[in-house]
Short mmCIF file of C-alpha atoms and ligand atoms in Angstrom, two decimals:
data_model
loop_
_atom_site.label_atom_id
_atom_site.label_comp_id
_atom_site.label_asym_id
_atom_site.label_seq_id
_atom_site.Cartn_x
_atom_site.Cartn_y
_atom_site.Cartn_z
CA MET C 26 -50.70 33.55 -19.90
CA GLU C 27 -53.16 33.08 -16.86
CA LYS C 28 -52.61 30.28 -14.36
CA ILE C 29 -54.64 27.90 -11.06
CA ILE C 30 -53.89 26.91 -8.17
CA LEU C 31 -54.03 23.13 -8.50
CA ILE C 32 -54.12 21.56 -4.73
CA LYS C 33 -53.17 18.11 -4.22
CA TYR C 34 -54.94 17.08 -0.83
CA GLY C 35 -52.66 15.52 1.89
CA GLU C 36 -53.22 12.33 4.11
CA LEU C 37 -57.05 12.99 3.43
CA SER C 38 -57.01 11.56 0.41
CA THR C 39 -56.25 7.69 1.90
CA LYS C 40 -59.95 8.11 4.28
CA LYS C 41 -62.72 7.02 1.88
CA GLY C 42 -65.52 7.04 4.29
CA ASN C 43 -64.48 10.71 6.00
CA ARG C 44 -63.11 12.08 2.41
CA ASN C 45 -66.07 14.65 2.00
CA LEU C 46 -65.76 15.63 5.51
CA PHE C 47 -62.51 16.12 5.12
CA ILE C 48 -62.83 18.28 1.26
CA ASN C 49 -65.39 20.52 2.76
CA LEU C 50 -62.85 21.48 5.67
CA LEU C 51 -60.13 22.30 3.75
CA ASP C 52 -62.27 24.43 1.12
CA ARG C 53 -63.69 26.44 4.54
CA ASN C 54 -60.41 26.80 5.60
CA VAL C 55 -59.13 27.89 2.49
CA LYS C 56 -61.68 30.49 2.34
CA LYS C 57 -61.31 31.72 5.94
CA ILE C 58 -57.30 32.51 4.96
CA LEU C 59 -57.54 33.76 1.66
CA LYS C 60 -60.47 35.64 3.38
CA GLY C 61 -60.14 39.29 1.81
CA TYR C 62 -59.38 37.70 -1.83
CA GLU C 63 -61.54 37.12 -4.66
CA ILE C 64 -61.38 33.80 -5.46
CA VAL C 65 -63.27 31.31 -6.93
CA ILE C 66 -62.91 27.70 -5.49
CA LYS C 67 -63.56 24.10 -7.74
CA LYS C 68 -62.88 20.45 -6.16
CA ASP C 69 -63.38 17.25 -7.21
CA ARG C 70 -62.72 14.24 -4.74
CA VAL C 71 -58.64 14.39 -5.95
CA ARG C 72 -58.14 17.82 -6.11
CA MET C 73 -58.77 21.74 -5.24
CA TYR C 74 -58.98 24.62 -7.81
CA ILE C 75 -58.48 28.30 -7.16
CA MET C 76 -59.18 31.06 -9.65
CA ILE C 77 -57.75 34.16 -9.04
CA ASP C 78 -56.57 37.27 -10.26
CA ASN C 79 -52.83 36.57 -11.29
CA LYS C 80 -51.67 39.65 -9.65
CA TYR C 81 -51.95 38.03 -6.04
CA ILE C 82 -51.33 34.57 -6.94
CA ASP C 83 -47.55 34.29 -5.34
CA GLU C 84 -48.91 35.62 -2.59
CA VAL C 85 -52.06 33.58 -2.06
CA ALA C 86 -50.01 30.58 -2.80
CA TYR C 87 -47.59 31.87 0.10
CA LYS C 88 -50.15 31.59 2.56
CA LEU C 89 -51.85 27.81 1.50
CA LYS C 90 -48.41 26.97 2.41
CA LYS C 91 -49.45 27.92 6.11
CA VAL C 92 -53.41 25.14 5.37
CA PHE C 93 -53.15 21.66 6.91
CA GLY C 94 -54.31 19.22 4.55
CA ILE C 95 -52.24 19.72 1.46
CA GLN C 96 -49.41 17.61 0.05
CA SER C 97 -48.91 20.56 -2.83
CA ILE C 98 -49.51 23.47 -4.32
CA VAL C 99 -49.07 23.53 -7.79
CA LEU C 100 -49.08 27.40 -10.22
CA CYS C 101 -50.06 25.45 -13.66
CA TYR C 102 -51.81 26.31 -16.59
CA LYS C 103 -55.05 24.91 -18.35
CA VAL C 104 -55.65 24.59 -21.93
CA ASN C 105 -58.41 22.31 -23.91
CA THR C 106 -57.60 18.22 -24.34
CA ASN C 107 -56.23 18.19 -27.41
CA SER C 108 -52.58 17.13 -28.68
CA GLU C 109 -51.96 20.08 -30.70
CA ASP C 110 -52.67 22.40 -27.86
CA ILE C 111 -50.58 20.82 -25.33
CA GLN C 112 -47.62 21.04 -27.49
CA ASN C 113 -47.84 24.94 -28.46
CA LYS C 114 -48.92 25.61 -24.05
CA VAL C 115 -45.55 23.85 -23.54
CA LEU C 116 -43.86 25.69 -25.31
CA ASP C 117 -45.22 28.66 -24.06
CA ILE C 118 -44.65 27.85 -20.94
CA LEU C 119 -40.49 27.29 -21.01
CA LYS C 120 -40.27 30.41 -22.80
CA ASN C 121 -41.95 32.52 -19.87
CA GLU C 122 -40.74 30.00 -16.81
CA ASN C 123 -37.47 31.20 -16.21
CA ILE C 124 -35.98 27.92 -16.96
CA ASP C 125 -32.21 29.05 -17.70
CA GLN C 126 -31.22 27.87 -13.98
CA PHE C 127 -32.40 23.87 -15.21
CA LYS C 128 -30.19 21.41 -17.41
CA THR C 129 -31.93 18.10 -17.05
CA PHE C 130 -36.15 17.58 -17.57
CA LYS C 131 -38.61 15.12 -17.36
CA ILE C 132 -42.18 14.91 -18.91
CA ILE C 133 -44.40 13.35 -16.23
CA THR C 134 -47.62 12.52 -18.65
CA LYS C 135 -50.85 10.97 -16.26
CA ARG C 136 -53.81 10.68 -18.75
CA ALA C 137 -56.66 10.70 -16.18
CA PHE C 138 -59.35 10.89 -19.43
CA LYS C 139 -58.54 7.41 -20.91
CA GLU C 140 -60.20 8.26 -24.61
CA PHE C 141 -57.03 10.65 -24.87
CA PRO C 142 -55.97 8.86 -28.24
CA ILE C 143 -52.23 9.31 -27.26
CA PRO C 144 -50.57 6.91 -24.38
CA SER C 145 -49.19 8.86 -21.59
CA MET C 146 -45.69 7.10 -23.03
CA GLU C 147 -45.76 8.12 -26.14
CA PHE C 148 -47.33 11.35 -25.59
CA ASN C 149 -43.80 11.62 -23.23
CA ASN C 150 -41.72 11.06 -26.43
CA ILE C 151 -43.59 13.51 -28.04
CA ILE C 152 -43.74 16.20 -25.47
CA GLY C 153 -40.00 15.03 -24.69
CA GLY C 154 -38.99 15.71 -28.20
CA LEU C 155 -40.14 18.87 -28.98
CA VAL C 156 -38.68 20.21 -25.47
CA LEU C 157 -35.52 18.80 -27.41
CA ARG C 158 -35.71 20.90 -30.06
CA ASN C 159 -36.33 24.19 -28.56
CA THR C 160 -34.06 24.13 -25.30
CA SER C 161 -31.11 23.64 -24.18
CA LEU C 162 -32.05 20.94 -21.19
CA LYS C 163 -31.12 17.61 -21.54
CA VAL C 164 -32.70 14.44 -20.81
CA ASP C 165 -32.53 12.97 -17.08
CA VAL C 166 -35.32 10.04 -16.49
CA HIS C 167 -34.15 10.02 -12.56
CA ASN C 168 -33.02 13.07 -11.60
CA PRO C 169 -34.32 15.84 -13.80
CA ASP C 170 -34.17 19.83 -12.65
CA LEU C 171 -37.88 20.13 -13.83
CA LYS C 172 -40.46 18.07 -13.59
CA VAL C 173 -42.92 18.64 -16.79
CA ASN C 174 -46.04 17.58 -15.77
CA ILE C 175 -49.00 17.20 -17.74
CA GLU C 176 -52.17 15.88 -16.52
CA ILE C 177 -54.71 14.74 -19.44
CA ARG C 178 -58.65 15.55 -18.13
CA SER C 179 -61.87 15.48 -19.89
CA ASP C 180 -62.51 18.55 -18.44
CA GLY C 181 -58.64 20.29 -19.87
CA THR C 182 -55.53 19.42 -19.96
CA PHE C 183 -53.22 20.57 -16.85
CA ILE C 184 -49.74 21.52 -17.18
CA TYR C 185 -47.04 22.73 -14.50
CA LEU C 186 -43.04 22.83 -13.49
CA ASN C 187 -42.17 21.89 -9.49
CA GLU C 188 -44.67 21.46 -7.05
CA ILE C 189 -44.56 24.10 -3.58
CA GLU C 190 -44.61 21.39 -1.01
CA GLY C 191 -47.38 21.90 1.02
CA ASN C 192 -47.68 21.76 5.02
CA GLY C 193 -49.36 18.03 5.59
CA GLY C 194 -51.54 17.65 7.97
CA TYR C 195 -55.00 17.11 8.04
CA PRO C 196 -57.63 20.34 8.15
CA VAL C 197 -57.68 21.89 11.23
CA GLY C 198 -61.21 21.31 12.74
CA VAL C 199 -61.95 17.58 11.57
CA GLN C 200 -61.03 16.28 14.76
CA GLY C 201 -63.03 18.69 16.87
CA LYS C 202 -61.40 21.20 19.16
CA GLY C 203 -58.64 20.63 22.43
CA LEU C 204 -57.96 23.52 24.91
CA LEU C 205 -54.08 24.65 24.09
CA MET C 206 -52.91 25.60 28.03
CA LEU C 207 -51.10 28.42 26.14
CA SER C 208 -47.87 29.97 28.49
CA GLY C 209 -45.64 32.83 26.46
CA GLY C 210 -43.17 30.24 26.64
CA ILE C 211 -41.37 28.55 23.64
CA ASP C 212 -43.35 25.14 24.30
CA SER C 213 -47.04 25.85 24.28
CA PRO C 214 -47.10 27.68 21.03
CA VAL C 215 -45.17 24.87 19.81
CA ALA C 216 -47.74 22.05 21.31
CA GLY C 217 -50.68 24.07 19.86
CA TYR C 218 -49.54 24.18 15.99
CA LEU C 219 -48.80 20.51 15.86
CA ALA C 220 -52.10 20.02 17.63
CA LEU C 221 -53.60 22.09 14.35
CA LYS C 222 -51.75 19.97 12.05
CA ARG C 223 -53.28 16.59 13.70
CA GLY C 224 -56.74 18.42 12.04
CA ILE C 225 -57.60 19.64 16.24
CA ASP C 226 -58.75 22.88 16.01
CA LEU C 227 -57.57 25.17 19.09
CA GLU C 228 -59.13 27.50 21.68
CA CYS C 229 -56.15 28.81 24.58
CA LEU C 230 -56.50 29.15 28.00
CA TYR C 231 -53.44 31.46 29.67
CA PHE C 232 -53.63 31.86 33.44
CA GLU C 233 -52.55 35.73 34.22
CA SER C 234 -51.48 37.24 37.54
CA PRO C 235 -51.51 40.64 37.38
CA PRO C 236 -50.23 42.68 38.58
CA HIS C 237 -47.22 40.07 39.42
CA THR C 238 -47.81 39.42 35.31
CA SER C 239 -47.98 42.54 33.48
CA ILE C 240 -50.02 43.50 30.68
CA MET C 241 -46.56 43.13 28.28
CA ALA C 242 -46.75 39.77 29.22
CA LYS C 243 -50.74 39.19 28.51
CA ASN C 244 -49.71 41.14 24.79
CA LYS C 245 -47.13 38.44 24.27
CA VAL C 246 -49.57 35.56 24.47
CA ILE C 247 -52.03 36.92 22.31
CA LYS C 248 -49.40 37.89 20.39
CA LEU C 249 -48.75 34.09 19.95
CA ALA C 250 -52.37 32.70 19.89
CA ASN C 251 -52.46 35.63 16.96
CA ILE C 252 -49.05 34.31 14.94
CA ILE C 253 -50.54 30.18 15.57
CA ASN C 254 -53.88 31.52 14.41
CA GLU C 255 -52.47 31.79 10.99
CA TYR C 256 -52.88 28.32 10.39
CA SER C 257 -56.83 27.99 12.19
CA GLY C 258 -58.46 31.52 11.85
CA SER C 259 -60.94 30.68 14.50
CA ILE C 260 -58.48 30.80 17.82
CA LYS C 261 -59.97 32.72 21.03
CA VAL C 262 -57.91 33.08 23.81
CA HIS C 263 -59.65 32.84 27.64
CA VAL C 264 -57.16 35.09 30.22
CA VAL C 265 -57.85 33.79 33.09
CA PRO C 266 -57.46 36.28 36.38
CA PHE C 267 -54.77 33.42 38.50
CA THR C 268 -54.14 36.12 41.30
CA ASN C 269 -56.22 35.32 44.03
CA LEU C 270 -55.75 31.29 44.12
CA GLN C 271 -52.23 32.27 43.92
CA GLU C 272 -51.36 34.07 46.66
CA GLU C 273 -53.19 31.64 48.38
CA ILE C 274 -51.53 29.02 47.44
CA TYR C 275 -48.68 30.86 48.56
CA LYS C 276 -50.04 30.69 51.66
CA ASN C 277 -50.54 27.94 52.36
CA VAL C 278 -48.26 25.21 50.21
CA ASP C 279 -44.86 24.45 52.08
CA GLY C 280 -42.80 26.29 49.10
CA SER C 281 -41.01 23.12 47.69
CA TYR C 282 -45.06 21.79 46.65
CA VAL C 283 -46.09 25.68 45.43
CA ILE C 284 -45.89 24.50 41.18
CA THR C 285 -47.24 21.35 41.66
CA ILE C 286 -50.19 22.77 43.77
CA MET C 287 -50.70 25.57 41.15
CA ARG C 288 -50.65 22.81 38.39
CA ARG C 289 -52.88 20.58 39.36
CA MET C 290 -55.58 23.89 39.91
CA MET C 291 -54.15 25.06 35.92
CA TYR C 292 -55.82 21.82 35.37
CA ARG C 293 -58.99 21.98 37.27
CA MET C 294 -59.69 25.09 36.02
CA ALA C 295 -58.53 23.74 31.84
CA GLU C 296 -61.33 20.77 32.44
CA ARG C 297 -63.96 23.38 33.65
CA MET C 298 -63.58 25.13 30.84
CA LEU C 299 -63.05 22.44 28.32
CA LYS C 300 -66.51 21.65 28.96
CA LYS C 301 -68.18 24.89 28.86
CA LEU C 302 -66.25 25.62 25.80
CA ASN C 303 -67.29 21.60 24.38
CA CYS C 304 -63.14 21.00 23.45
CA LYS C 305 -62.38 17.10 23.81
CA VAL C 306 -58.86 17.02 25.23
CA ILE C 307 -56.55 19.12 26.94
CA ILE C 308 -53.63 20.16 24.86
CA ASN C 309 -49.81 22.06 26.82
CA GLY C 310 -46.57 22.02 26.39
CA GLU C 311 -45.28 20.13 28.95
CA SER C 312 -41.91 18.22 27.78
CA VAL C 313 -40.79 15.10 30.43
CA GLY C 314 -37.76 16.26 32.40
CA GLN C 315 -37.63 19.60 31.61
CA VAL C 316 -37.88 21.50 34.82
CA SER C 317 -39.18 20.29 37.57
CA SER C 318 -42.63 20.29 37.31
CA GLN C 319 -42.25 18.10 34.46
CA THR C 320 -40.29 15.00 35.84
CA LEU C 321 -42.72 11.50 34.98
CA ASP C 322 -43.64 11.93 38.88
CA ASN C 323 -44.83 15.34 39.34
CA MET C 324 -46.52 14.73 35.77
CA ILE C 325 -48.68 11.96 37.41
CA VAL C 326 -49.68 13.64 40.64
CA ILE C 327 -50.83 16.77 38.81
CA ASN C 328 -52.37 14.60 36.03
CA GLU C 329 -54.83 13.21 39.11
CA VAL C 330 -56.95 16.15 39.31
CA THR C 331 -58.75 15.20 36.05
CA ASN C 332 -59.82 12.48 33.79
CA VAL C 333 -60.08 14.46 30.42
CA PRO C 334 -57.22 13.33 28.03
CA VAL C 335 -54.25 15.14 28.03
CA ILE C 336 -52.32 15.59 24.79
CA ARG C 337 -48.84 16.72 25.06
CA PRO C 338 -47.63 16.65 21.67
CA VAL C 339 -43.71 18.19 22.97
CA ALA C 340 -43.61 15.86 26.00
CA CYS C 341 -40.98 13.39 23.88
CA MET C 342 -39.07 16.53 22.51
CA ASP C 343 -35.24 17.48 22.98
CA LYS C 344 -35.41 22.11 23.76
CA LEU C 345 -33.48 22.62 20.69
CA GLU C 346 -35.86 20.30 18.43
CA ILE C 347 -38.84 22.13 20.25
CA ILE C 348 -36.48 25.13 19.53
CA ARG C 349 -35.77 25.07 15.52
CA LEU C 350 -39.93 23.95 14.90
CA ALA C 351 -40.35 27.61 16.94
CA GLU C 352 -37.92 28.93 14.89
CA LYS C 353 -39.66 27.19 11.58
CA ILE C 354 -43.26 28.79 12.84
CA ASN C 355 -41.76 31.76 13.73
CA THR C 356 -42.99 31.80 17.57
CA TYR C 357 -39.68 32.37 19.15
CA GLU C 358 -38.43 35.59 18.77
CA THR C 359 -41.77 36.62 21.09
CA SER C 360 -41.55 33.82 23.05
CA ILE C 361 -38.26 34.96 24.23
CA LEU C 362 -39.25 38.25 25.25
CA PRO C 363 -38.27 38.70 28.89
CA TYR C 364 -41.75 39.19 30.14
CA GLU C 365 -42.49 37.29 33.69
CA ASP C 366 -44.94 34.34 33.39
CA CYS C 367 -47.37 33.15 36.22
CA CYS C 368 -45.01 30.10 36.85
CA THR C 369 -41.99 31.85 36.82
CA ILE C 370 -42.70 34.62 39.36
CA PHE C 371 -41.99 33.48 43.26
CA LEU C 372 -40.79 30.25 41.98
CA PRO C 373 -39.72 28.79 44.67
CA LYS C 374 -35.49 27.68 44.75
CA HIS C 375 -36.47 23.55 45.37
CA PRO C 376 -39.62 21.99 44.39
CA VAL C 377 -40.46 19.19 44.76
CA ILE C 378 -39.24 16.49 42.13
CA ASN C 379 -41.13 13.49 43.84
CA PRO C 380 -44.40 14.38 45.30
CA THR C 381 -47.08 12.47 46.77
CA LEU C 382 -50.90 12.48 46.65
CA SER C 383 -51.79 12.56 49.90
CA LYS C 384 -49.02 16.22 50.51
CA CYS C 385 -50.72 17.39 48.24
CA LEU C 386 -54.06 16.72 48.88
CA GLU C 387 -53.37 17.90 52.57
CA TYR C 388 -51.99 21.08 50.92
CA GLU C 389 -54.95 21.61 49.52
CA LYS C 390 -57.04 21.37 52.22
CA ARG C 391 -56.18 24.25 53.91
CA PHE C 392 -57.98 26.56 51.31
CA ASP C 393 -61.25 26.96 50.36
CA TYR C 394 -59.64 26.26 46.30
CA GLU C 395 -62.89 25.63 45.05
CA SER C 396 -65.14 29.01 45.37
CA LEU C 397 -61.59 29.93 44.07
CA ILE C 398 -61.70 28.30 40.90
CA SER C 399 -65.30 29.22 40.38
CA GLU C 400 -64.30 33.03 40.94
CA CYS C 401 -61.15 32.70 38.14
CA ILE C 402 -63.87 31.18 35.93
CA ASN C 403 -66.60 33.14 36.54
CA ASN C 404 -64.33 36.32 35.62
CA ILE C 405 -62.32 34.56 32.46
CA GLU C 406 -61.40 37.74 29.36
CA THR C 407 -61.94 35.75 26.44
CA ILE C 408 -60.64 37.46 23.10
CA SER C 409 -62.52 36.65 20.10
CA ASP C 410 -60.79 38.25 16.67
CA LEU C 411 -57.29 38.27 16.92
CA ASN C 412 -57.15 38.96 13.18
CA ASP C 413 -58.81 42.70 14.38
CA ASN C 414 -56.26 42.84 16.73
CA ASP C 415 -52.35 44.96 15.64
CA PHE C 416 -49.91 43.97 18.77
CA GLU C 417 -46.70 44.70 16.79
CA ASN C 418 -47.84 48.26 18.60
CA VAL C 419 -48.38 47.34 22.03
CA LEU C 420 -45.14 45.18 22.30
P1 LIG J 973 -43.37 26.87 28.27
O1 LIG J 973 -42.10 27.21 27.61
O2 LIG J 973 -45.07 26.26 27.30
O3 LIG J 973 -44.18 28.20 28.79
P2 LIG J 973 -42.27 25.33 30.57
O4 LIG J 973 -41.21 24.26 29.61
O5 LIG J 973 -42.01 27.03 30.90
O6 LIG J 973 -43.52 25.86 29.29
P3 LIG J 973 -43.76 24.88 32.17
O7 LIG J 973 -44.34 26.58 32.91
O8 LIG J 973 -43.97 24.19 33.60
O9 LIG J 973 -42.93 24.80 31.21
O10 LIG J 973 -45.63 25.01 31.78
C1 LIG J 973 -45.65 23.30 30.80
C2 LIG J 973 -47.19 24.04 30.77
O11 LIG J 973 -47.65 24.20 31.09
C3 LIG J 973 -46.66 25.15 28.87
O12 LIG J 973 -46.19 24.96 28.20
C4 LIG J 973 -48.35 25.24 29.21
O13 LIG J 973 -48.43 24.46 28.18
C5 LIG J 973 -48.73 25.53 30.82
N1 LIG J 973 -48.52 27.05 31.77
C6 LIG J 973 -47.94 27.07 32.26
N2 LIG J 973 -48.16 28.02 32.47
C7 LIG J 973 -49.31 28.77 32.43
C8 LIG J 973 -49.51 29.58 32.11
N3 LIG J 973 -49.57 31.10 32.33
N4 LIG J 973 -51.02 29.71 31.84
C9 LIG J 973 -51.58 28.98 30.66
N5 LIG J 973 -50.87 27.85 30.38
C10 LIG J 973 -49.58 27.87 31.06
MG1 LIG J 974 -43.72 28.51 30.68
#
């Protein structure tokens, strides 16, 4: 009995004007995620159907759980739209599927094809009677263990049991691109995931300071990018050689201001790259109050260097909430690997928590940061094809 995959769109189906754009992007994203499988996709305004060799149907359904813009994934059977065929198929399905685990059921008929001669309620009763006579299931219309869904359409009827919950959100790319400041920590990969969920595709910017930071630290970031790339398929990582600029900061800036100035430099470089890469916003993993550079006073002084909108998806989440999400999306294990980040090397004992802008400007006058920034930008290394790298072996 051949099954096909039916996809119910998420929030996108409520956006009338953009519907085609949404559906076409979802189609593109599904194809990207299922690269390598032979599939046929058919789509209409409310549904997408994926035909695939049933050998792969479970693993493909699992992969689809990562695609944003999907409300639910349904493995369903298709029959001709006539009462007898539908009844026979329902019996076949109940024989084939493992229904011993269920005690109660409900039939849910949706008659999209109004020329089908039997009204939905009446058809519920016909099929319900059939199930009662042929199984030991009992009816429970309020809280059934098993839902038997029957969608009657002109081009065929779809029958399916329970649905698999999709990932929700909007198709990645529908909002254009954002530039994610990706460190090896716990927060920024989660921030990236949340941005992807709202339809923002990503390019990533990582500041490294060799030899103070190791190749392991870099590989860890690439591994994290790889993990969140499972939700996108087109993420790139731009690695900025930050060492010279960072060393100049340490030479010229009072210890308490080092982190604040370093972050102002990061934002300046992020803005330059954003323009170059056609991104619309900067995204990062700052969380209010989490560390001293993330007090509101620090964030204000740091943000002062740019007019570009900065989205901070985890700004108001507790660390434990962020960790839970990191575990869910599978980045946590990698994030807690112990390699040093450029923010943690030379960490001052007492970073300022309420910096003033005038002090920042005073420190920044002491060295020619503009040319150092240009040097950083000109020497960026871009990693484009994340899927081609096997970093399990590198870490
Ligand atoms: P994370 O857990 O994401 O590392 P954090 O709590 O360690 O965050 P910070 O080190 O202050 O916080 O960094 C705040 C944000 O700045 C990070 O979430 C990330 O978006 C960005 N950031 C920090 N270091 C780097 C880096 N080396 N490269 C790119 N972005 C960085
Ligand atoms: Mg960090």
